[in-house]
Amino acid sequence: MDGPEYFTAAHPTASGGPGGRGGPGGTVGDGYDPYGADRPGNTRAFPLGDPYEQQHDPYQQQPYHAPPPAPGHYDDGGYGQQPPYGQQPPPPYGGQDQQPPYSQDNVTVYRAGGRSAPHVSGPRPQWRELFVGIFRTPTAIFDRTRDHQVWLPALTVSLLYGVLAVLGIGLTHDDIVNSTFSVALTGLFAAAVGFTVAGAVFGAVTYALARQLGGDGPWKSTIGLAALIGWLTDAPRLLLDLVLPSGSAVVQGVGWATWMLCAYLLTSMVRRVHDLPWGKAAGAAAVQLVALLVLIKLPTLG
């Protein structure tokens, strides 16, 4: 009976002896036989533990991680490969795959007339600059005066206009000239105060209508500028009325021309100060224009 396999005789090697020159697990010739330990009668040493467990090598080099390519520059190797998942560049703002950030969606705030150009702020203009700018550069001077009050210039012009209006009307002119000094002074003072109050009331009505139509301008600049525009534009007619008859063609023509100029300047002022379109600005200035025409222009022109 044959014994176990590892007690049997060794197989002869290629050299003719058992195990060759080196014995069991010998070599073919003088070289090392790597398969000698797997032949019958020989044993192989196996390592302890799990042979598949990775051993920690303190000198093992960490793998090199290349930096991610820049957005839009992926090396596809010429085969049209897409970039790896999670590294796709974000689509531009407004694309289908990306929503705008919170509270920055496509919502615009309607600000009165919706003018895109901001107001040009600046220091308060001087008297001469204000009076000349109303007629030469009305848009710039209205933008500049929007955040300033013009009470003192408006009050001064209103008082002077009241004196000129009393002297310019035929009936009141004769009464003032033919009366005593105290009576004339009282009449002039009453007229000056009355036209000042009237100018403030007209400006307040214009301001209230502009706010009702969606304007956002301050009241102090609106009332002051409205009084300045109303009285300054009618001053040339009153000066001519002092030396010419009220019914003359020159006075009549200057009166209607200055009223049209007043309509343009007053509408432009409401538009710039309250940030309204032309239609709404004209509607806000309409009441003051009609009042100036009916209460002041037509009586003095007739």
Short mmCIF file of C-alpha atoms in Angstrom, two decimals:
data_model
loop_
_atom_site.label_atom_id
_atom_site.label_comp_id
_atom_site.label_asym_id
_atom_site.label_seq_id
_atom_site.Cartn_x
_atom_site.Cartn_y
_atom_site.Cartn_z
CA MET A 1 0.00 0.00 0.00
CA ASP A 2 1.40 3.29 -0.98
CA GLY A 3 1.90 5.90 1.73
CA PRO A 4 0.91 9.52 1.70
CA GLU A 5 1.98 11.53 -1.17
CA TYR A 6 4.58 13.47 0.74
CA PHE A 7 6.27 10.18 1.84
CA THR A 8 6.64 8.82 -1.62
CA ALA A 9 9.87 9.03 -3.46
CA ALA A 10 10.68 12.16 -5.29
CA HIS A 11 10.18 12.24 -8.98
CA PRO A 12 13.28 12.25 -10.97
CA THR A 13 14.24 15.49 -12.45
CA ALA A 14 15.60 16.24 -15.81
CA SER A 15 19.11 15.53 -14.47
CA GLY A 16 18.21 11.83 -13.74
CA GLY A 17 18.46 11.90 -9.93
CA PRO A 18 15.89 12.42 -7.25
CA GLY A 19 15.40 16.11 -7.01
CA GLY A 20 18.46 16.74 -9.11
CA ARG A 21 21.55 18.15 -7.56
CA GLY A 22 19.69 20.17 -5.04
CA GLY A 23 17.40 17.37 -3.76
CA PRO A 24 13.68 17.78 -3.58
CA GLY A 25 12.53 20.80 -5.45
CA GLY A 26 15.74 20.76 -7.32
CA THR A 27 16.60 22.52 -10.47
CA VAL A 28 16.75 21.75 -14.05
CA GLY A 29 20.41 21.70 -14.56
CA ASP A 30 22.05 24.17 -12.21
CA GLY A 31 19.25 26.77 -12.24
CA TYR A 32 16.41 27.34 -9.80
CA ASP A 33 13.16 25.52 -10.48
CA PRO A 34 10.24 27.79 -9.50
CA TYR A 35 7.72 24.95 -9.77
CA GLY A 36 9.66 22.46 -7.64
CA ALA A 37 7.66 23.22 -4.50
CA ASP A 38 4.39 22.33 -6.26
CA ARG A 39 5.43 18.76 -7.16
CA PRO A 40 4.30 15.79 -5.06
CA GLY A 41 6.45 15.26 -2.00
CA ASN A 42 7.19 18.91 -1.53
CA THR A 43 5.42 21.59 0.49
CA ARG A 44 4.91 25.31 -0.06
CA ALA A 45 5.03 27.91 2.70
CA PHE A 46 2.04 30.22 2.75
CA PRO A 47 2.04 33.61 4.54
CA LEU A 48 -0.11 34.13 7.62
CA GLY A 49 -3.15 36.38 7.48
CA ASP A 50 -5.17 37.47 4.48
CA PRO A 51 -2.92 37.46 1.42
CA TYR A 52 -5.30 39.92 -0.30
CA GLU A 53 -5.17 42.51 2.44
CA GLN A 54 -3.26 45.57 1.36
CA GLN A 55 -0.17 46.16 3.44
CA HIS A 56 0.56 49.77 4.43
CA ASP A 57 3.75 50.96 2.92
CA PRO A 58 5.04 54.10 4.65
CA TYR A 59 7.15 54.82 1.61
CA GLN A 60 4.36 54.34 -0.85
CA GLN A 61 3.94 57.44 -2.99
CA GLN A 62 0.53 59.04 -2.98
CA PRO A 63 -1.17 59.05 -6.35
CA TYR A 64 -0.92 62.29 -8.25
CA HIS A 65 -4.16 64.14 -8.63
CA ALA A 66 -4.10 66.50 -11.52
CA PRO A 67 -5.93 69.79 -10.97
CA PRO A 68 -9.32 69.99 -12.64
CA PRO A 69 -9.20 71.61 -16.02
CA ALA A 70 -10.47 75.11 -16.51
CA PRO A 71 -14.15 75.47 -17.40
CA GLY A 72 -14.68 74.94 -21.05
CA HIS A 73 -11.22 73.33 -21.63
CA TYR A 74 -11.62 69.57 -21.31
CA ASP A 75 -9.20 67.31 -23.10
CA ASP A 76 -11.45 64.90 -24.90
CA GLY A 77 -8.57 63.21 -26.67
CA GLY A 78 -10.14 63.86 -30.00
CA TYR A 79 -12.93 61.34 -29.42
CA GLY A 80 -15.67 63.75 -28.36
CA GLN A 81 -15.81 62.58 -24.76
CA GLN A 82 -17.91 64.62 -22.37
CA PRO A 83 -16.36 66.01 -19.17
CA PRO A 84 -16.83 63.82 -16.09
CA TYR A 85 -19.99 64.13 -14.09
CA GLY A 86 -19.85 66.93 -11.55
CA GLN A 87 -17.24 68.90 -13.49
CA GLN A 88 -19.48 70.37 -16.14
CA PRO A 89 -19.13 74.16 -16.34
CA PRO A 90 -22.24 76.01 -15.18
CA PRO A 91 -24.33 77.47 -17.97
CA PRO A 92 -24.30 81.25 -18.34
CA TYR A 93 -26.76 83.35 -16.41
CA GLY A 94 -30.16 83.12 -17.95
CA GLY A 95 -29.67 79.57 -19.27
CA GLN A 96 -32.27 76.86 -18.94
CA ASP A 97 -30.32 74.89 -16.32
CA GLN A 98 -29.53 77.70 -13.93
CA GLN A 99 -31.95 79.93 -12.10
CA PRO A 100 -31.03 83.46 -11.01
CA PRO A 101 -30.18 83.87 -7.34
CA TYR A 102 -32.92 84.43 -4.82
CA SER A 103 -34.35 87.96 -4.70
CA GLN A 104 -32.55 88.79 -7.97
CA ASP A 105 -35.12 87.54 -10.42
CA ASN A 106 -36.33 89.54 -13.38
CA VAL A 107 -38.40 91.99 -11.36
CA THR A 108 -37.93 95.71 -11.76
CA VAL A 109 -39.38 98.30 -9.46
CA TYR A 110 -41.55 100.83 -11.20
CA ARG A 111 -40.33 104.20 -10.04
CA ALA A 112 -42.80 106.88 -11.07
CA GLY A 113 -42.24 107.53 -14.78
CA GLY A 114 -39.57 104.86 -15.09
CA ARG A 115 -36.76 107.11 -16.29
CA SER A 116 -33.54 105.13 -16.49
CA ALA A 117 -31.16 108.06 -16.05
CA PRO A 118 -30.56 108.99 -12.41
CA HIS A 119 -30.96 112.51 -11.08
CA VAL A 120 -27.91 114.71 -11.30
CA SER A 121 -27.40 116.06 -7.82
CA GLY A 122 -25.35 119.11 -7.04
CA PRO A 123 -25.11 122.16 -4.84
CA ARG A 124 -27.94 124.65 -4.64
CA PRO A 125 -27.68 127.10 -7.53
CA GLN A 126 -27.22 130.79 -6.86
CA TRP A 127 -29.94 133.29 -7.68
CA ARG A 128 -28.54 134.41 -11.00
CA GLU A 129 -27.69 130.86 -11.99
CA LEU A 130 -31.21 129.76 -11.07
CA PHE A 131 -33.01 132.52 -12.97
CA VAL A 132 -30.89 132.14 -16.11
CA GLY A 133 -30.89 128.34 -15.95
CA ILE A 134 -34.70 128.12 -15.92
CA PHE A 135 -34.76 129.60 -19.45
CA ARG A 136 -31.43 128.41 -20.89
CA THR A 137 -30.97 124.92 -19.43
CA PRO A 138 -34.27 124.01 -17.77
CA THR A 139 -33.66 120.25 -17.64
CA ALA A 140 -30.30 120.55 -15.90
CA ILE A 141 -31.44 123.23 -13.46
CA PHE A 142 -34.59 121.30 -12.50
CA ASP A 143 -32.58 118.14 -11.84
CA ARG A 144 -30.10 120.11 -9.78
CA THR A 145 -32.74 121.96 -7.77
CA ARG A 146 -34.87 118.88 -7.12
CA ASP A 147 -33.52 118.28 -3.62
CA HIS A 148 -33.20 121.94 -2.62
CA GLN A 149 -35.71 124.52 -1.49
CA VAL A 150 -35.95 127.88 -3.25
CA TRP A 151 -38.17 129.73 -0.78
CA LEU A 152 -36.27 133.04 -0.72
CA PRO A 153 -36.02 133.49 -4.51
CA ALA A 154 -39.66 132.47 -4.94
CA LEU A 155 -40.82 134.87 -2.21
CA THR A 156 -38.84 137.79 -3.65
CA VAL A 157 -40.09 137.22 -7.21
CA SER A 158 -43.69 136.82 -5.99
CA LEU A 159 -43.59 140.14 -4.11
CA LEU A 160 -42.11 142.00 -7.07
CA TYR A 161 -44.59 140.42 -9.47
CA GLY A 162 -47.48 141.54 -7.27
CA VAL A 163 -46.29 145.14 -7.45
CA LEU A 164 -45.88 144.97 -11.25
CA ALA A 165 -49.28 143.32 -11.68
CA VAL A 166 -51.06 146.14 -9.82
CA LEU A 167 -49.27 148.77 -11.87
CA GLY A 168 -49.79 146.88 -15.11
CA ILE A 169 -53.57 146.60 -14.92
CA GLY A 170 -55.26 149.74 -16.19
CA LEU A 171 -57.84 150.31 -13.43
CA THR A 172 -55.54 149.57 -10.51
CA HIS A 173 -52.77 151.58 -12.12
CA ASP A 174 -54.89 154.74 -12.13
CA ASP A 175 -56.03 154.16 -8.55
CA ILE A 176 -52.50 153.72 -7.27
CA VAL A 177 -51.10 156.68 -9.13
CA ASN A 178 -53.90 159.10 -8.19
CA SER A 179 -54.11 158.11 -4.50
CA THR A 180 -52.11 159.27 -1.52
CA PHE A 181 -48.82 157.72 -0.55
CA SER A 182 -50.21 155.70 2.34
CA VAL A 183 -53.07 154.35 0.25
CA ALA A 184 -50.74 153.50 -2.61
CA LEU A 185 -48.32 151.79 -0.28
CA THR A 186 -51.08 149.77 1.32
CA GLY A 187 -52.41 148.71 -2.09
CA LEU A 188 -49.00 147.66 -3.31
CA PHE A 189 -48.32 145.69 -0.14
CA ALA A 190 -51.70 143.94 -0.30
CA ALA A 191 -51.15 143.06 -3.97
CA ALA A 192 -47.67 141.70 -3.25
CA VAL A 193 -48.91 139.51 -0.40
CA GLY A 194 -51.95 138.39 -2.41
CA PHE A 195 -49.88 137.26 -5.42
CA THR A 196 -47.41 135.54 -3.11
CA VAL A 197 -50.20 133.53 -1.50
CA ALA A 198 -51.70 132.81 -4.91
CA GLY A 199 -48.37 131.50 -6.20
CA ALA A 200 -48.01 129.21 -3.18
CA VAL A 201 -51.56 127.89 -3.64
CA PHE A 202 -50.98 127.22 -7.37
CA GLY A 203 -47.75 125.38 -6.58
CA ALA A 204 -49.42 123.32 -3.86
CA VAL A 205 -52.16 122.25 -6.27
CA THR A 206 -49.55 121.27 -8.85
CA TYR A 207 -47.65 119.28 -6.25
CA ALA A 208 -50.78 117.48 -5.04
CA LEU A 209 -51.78 116.51 -8.59
CA ALA A 210 -48.26 115.29 -9.37
CA ARG A 211 -48.28 113.05 -6.30
CA GLN A 212 -51.71 111.71 -7.20
CA LEU A 213 -50.42 110.78 -10.66
CA GLY A 214 -47.47 108.83 -9.20
CA GLY A 215 -44.81 111.50 -8.77
CA ASP A 216 -42.17 111.28 -6.06
CA GLY A 217 -40.73 114.80 -5.94
CA PRO A 218 -40.44 116.89 -2.75
CA TRP A 219 -43.01 119.59 -2.07
CA LYS A 220 -40.56 122.35 -1.15
CA SER A 221 -38.88 122.42 -4.55
CA THR A 222 -42.13 121.88 -6.46
CA ILE A 223 -43.98 124.84 -4.91
CA GLY A 224 -40.99 127.18 -5.12
CA LEU A 225 -40.18 126.37 -8.73
CA ALA A 226 -43.83 126.54 -9.76
CA ALA A 227 -44.10 130.08 -8.36
CA LEU A 228 -40.84 131.13 -10.01
CA ILE A 229 -41.90 129.80 -13.41
CA GLY A 230 -45.37 131.34 -13.24
CA TRP A 231 -44.20 134.84 -12.32
CA LEU A 232 -40.92 135.04 -14.24
CA THR A 233 -42.50 134.06 -17.55
CA ASP A 234 -45.19 136.74 -17.23
CA ALA A 235 -42.81 139.52 -16.17
CA PRO A 236 -41.92 140.66 -19.75
CA ARG A 237 -45.61 141.22 -20.53
CA LEU A 238 -46.08 143.31 -17.40
CA LEU A 239 -43.04 145.43 -18.21
CA LEU A 240 -44.42 146.14 -21.69
CA ASP A 241 -47.83 146.85 -20.19
CA LEU A 242 -46.36 149.73 -18.20
CA VAL A 243 -45.50 151.69 -21.36
CA LEU A 244 -47.93 150.30 -23.93
CA PRO A 245 -51.72 149.90 -23.92
CA SER A 246 -52.96 146.50 -22.78
CA GLY A 247 -54.87 145.98 -26.02
CA SER A 248 -51.89 146.53 -28.33
CA ALA A 249 -50.79 143.71 -30.61
CA VAL A 250 -47.33 143.62 -29.06
CA VAL A 251 -48.62 143.12 -25.54
CA GLN A 252 -51.16 140.57 -26.73
CA GLY A 253 -48.56 138.58 -28.65
CA VAL A 254 -46.03 138.65 -25.82
CA GLY A 255 -48.76 137.63 -23.35
CA TRP A 256 -49.74 134.49 -25.31
CA ALA A 257 -46.13 133.59 -26.07
CA THR A 258 -45.12 133.83 -22.43
CA TRP A 259 -48.10 131.72 -21.39
CA MET A 260 -47.04 128.96 -23.80
CA LEU A 261 -43.49 129.23 -22.47
CA CYS A 262 -44.87 128.91 -18.95
CA ALA A 263 -46.79 125.78 -19.97
CA TYR A 264 -43.63 124.16 -21.36
CA LEU A 265 -41.40 125.07 -18.41
CA LEU A 266 -43.97 124.08 -15.81
CA THR A 267 -44.59 120.71 -17.48
CA SER A 268 -40.84 120.11 -17.80
CA MET A 269 -40.34 120.99 -14.14
CA VAL A 270 -43.01 118.52 -12.98
CA ARG A 271 -41.56 115.86 -15.27
CA ARG A 272 -38.02 116.20 -13.96
CA VAL A 273 -38.77 116.81 -10.29
CA HIS A 274 -41.47 114.14 -9.97
CA ASP A 275 -40.07 111.69 -12.54
CA LEU A 276 -43.27 111.57 -14.60
CA PRO A 277 -43.84 111.14 -18.33
CA TRP A 278 -44.88 114.11 -20.39
CA GLY A 279 -48.60 113.26 -20.37
CA LYS A 280 -48.91 112.98 -16.60
CA ALA A 281 -46.70 116.02 -16.05
CA ALA A 282 -48.94 118.10 -18.32
CA GLY A 283 -52.01 116.87 -16.44
CA ALA A 284 -50.47 117.89 -13.11
CA ALA A 285 -49.59 121.37 -14.42
CA ALA A 286 -52.92 121.93 -16.21
CA VAL A 287 -54.78 123.41 -13.22
CA GLN A 288 -52.11 126.03 -12.54
CA LEU A 289 -51.91 126.94 -16.22
CA VAL A 290 -55.67 127.42 -16.49
CA ALA A 291 -55.71 129.49 -13.29
CA LEU A 292 -52.92 131.74 -14.58
CA LEU A 293 -54.76 132.20 -17.85
CA VAL A 294 -58.22 132.89 -16.44
CA LEU A 295 -57.37 134.86 -13.30
CA ILE A 296 -54.32 136.85 -14.43
CA LYS A 297 -53.65 136.75 -18.17
CA LEU A 298 -57.08 137.41 -19.62
CA PRO A 299 -58.05 140.28 -17.25
CA THR A 300 -54.82 142.13 -17.88
CA LEU A 301 -54.85 141.43 -21.62
CA GLY A 302 -58.44 142.69 -21.97
#
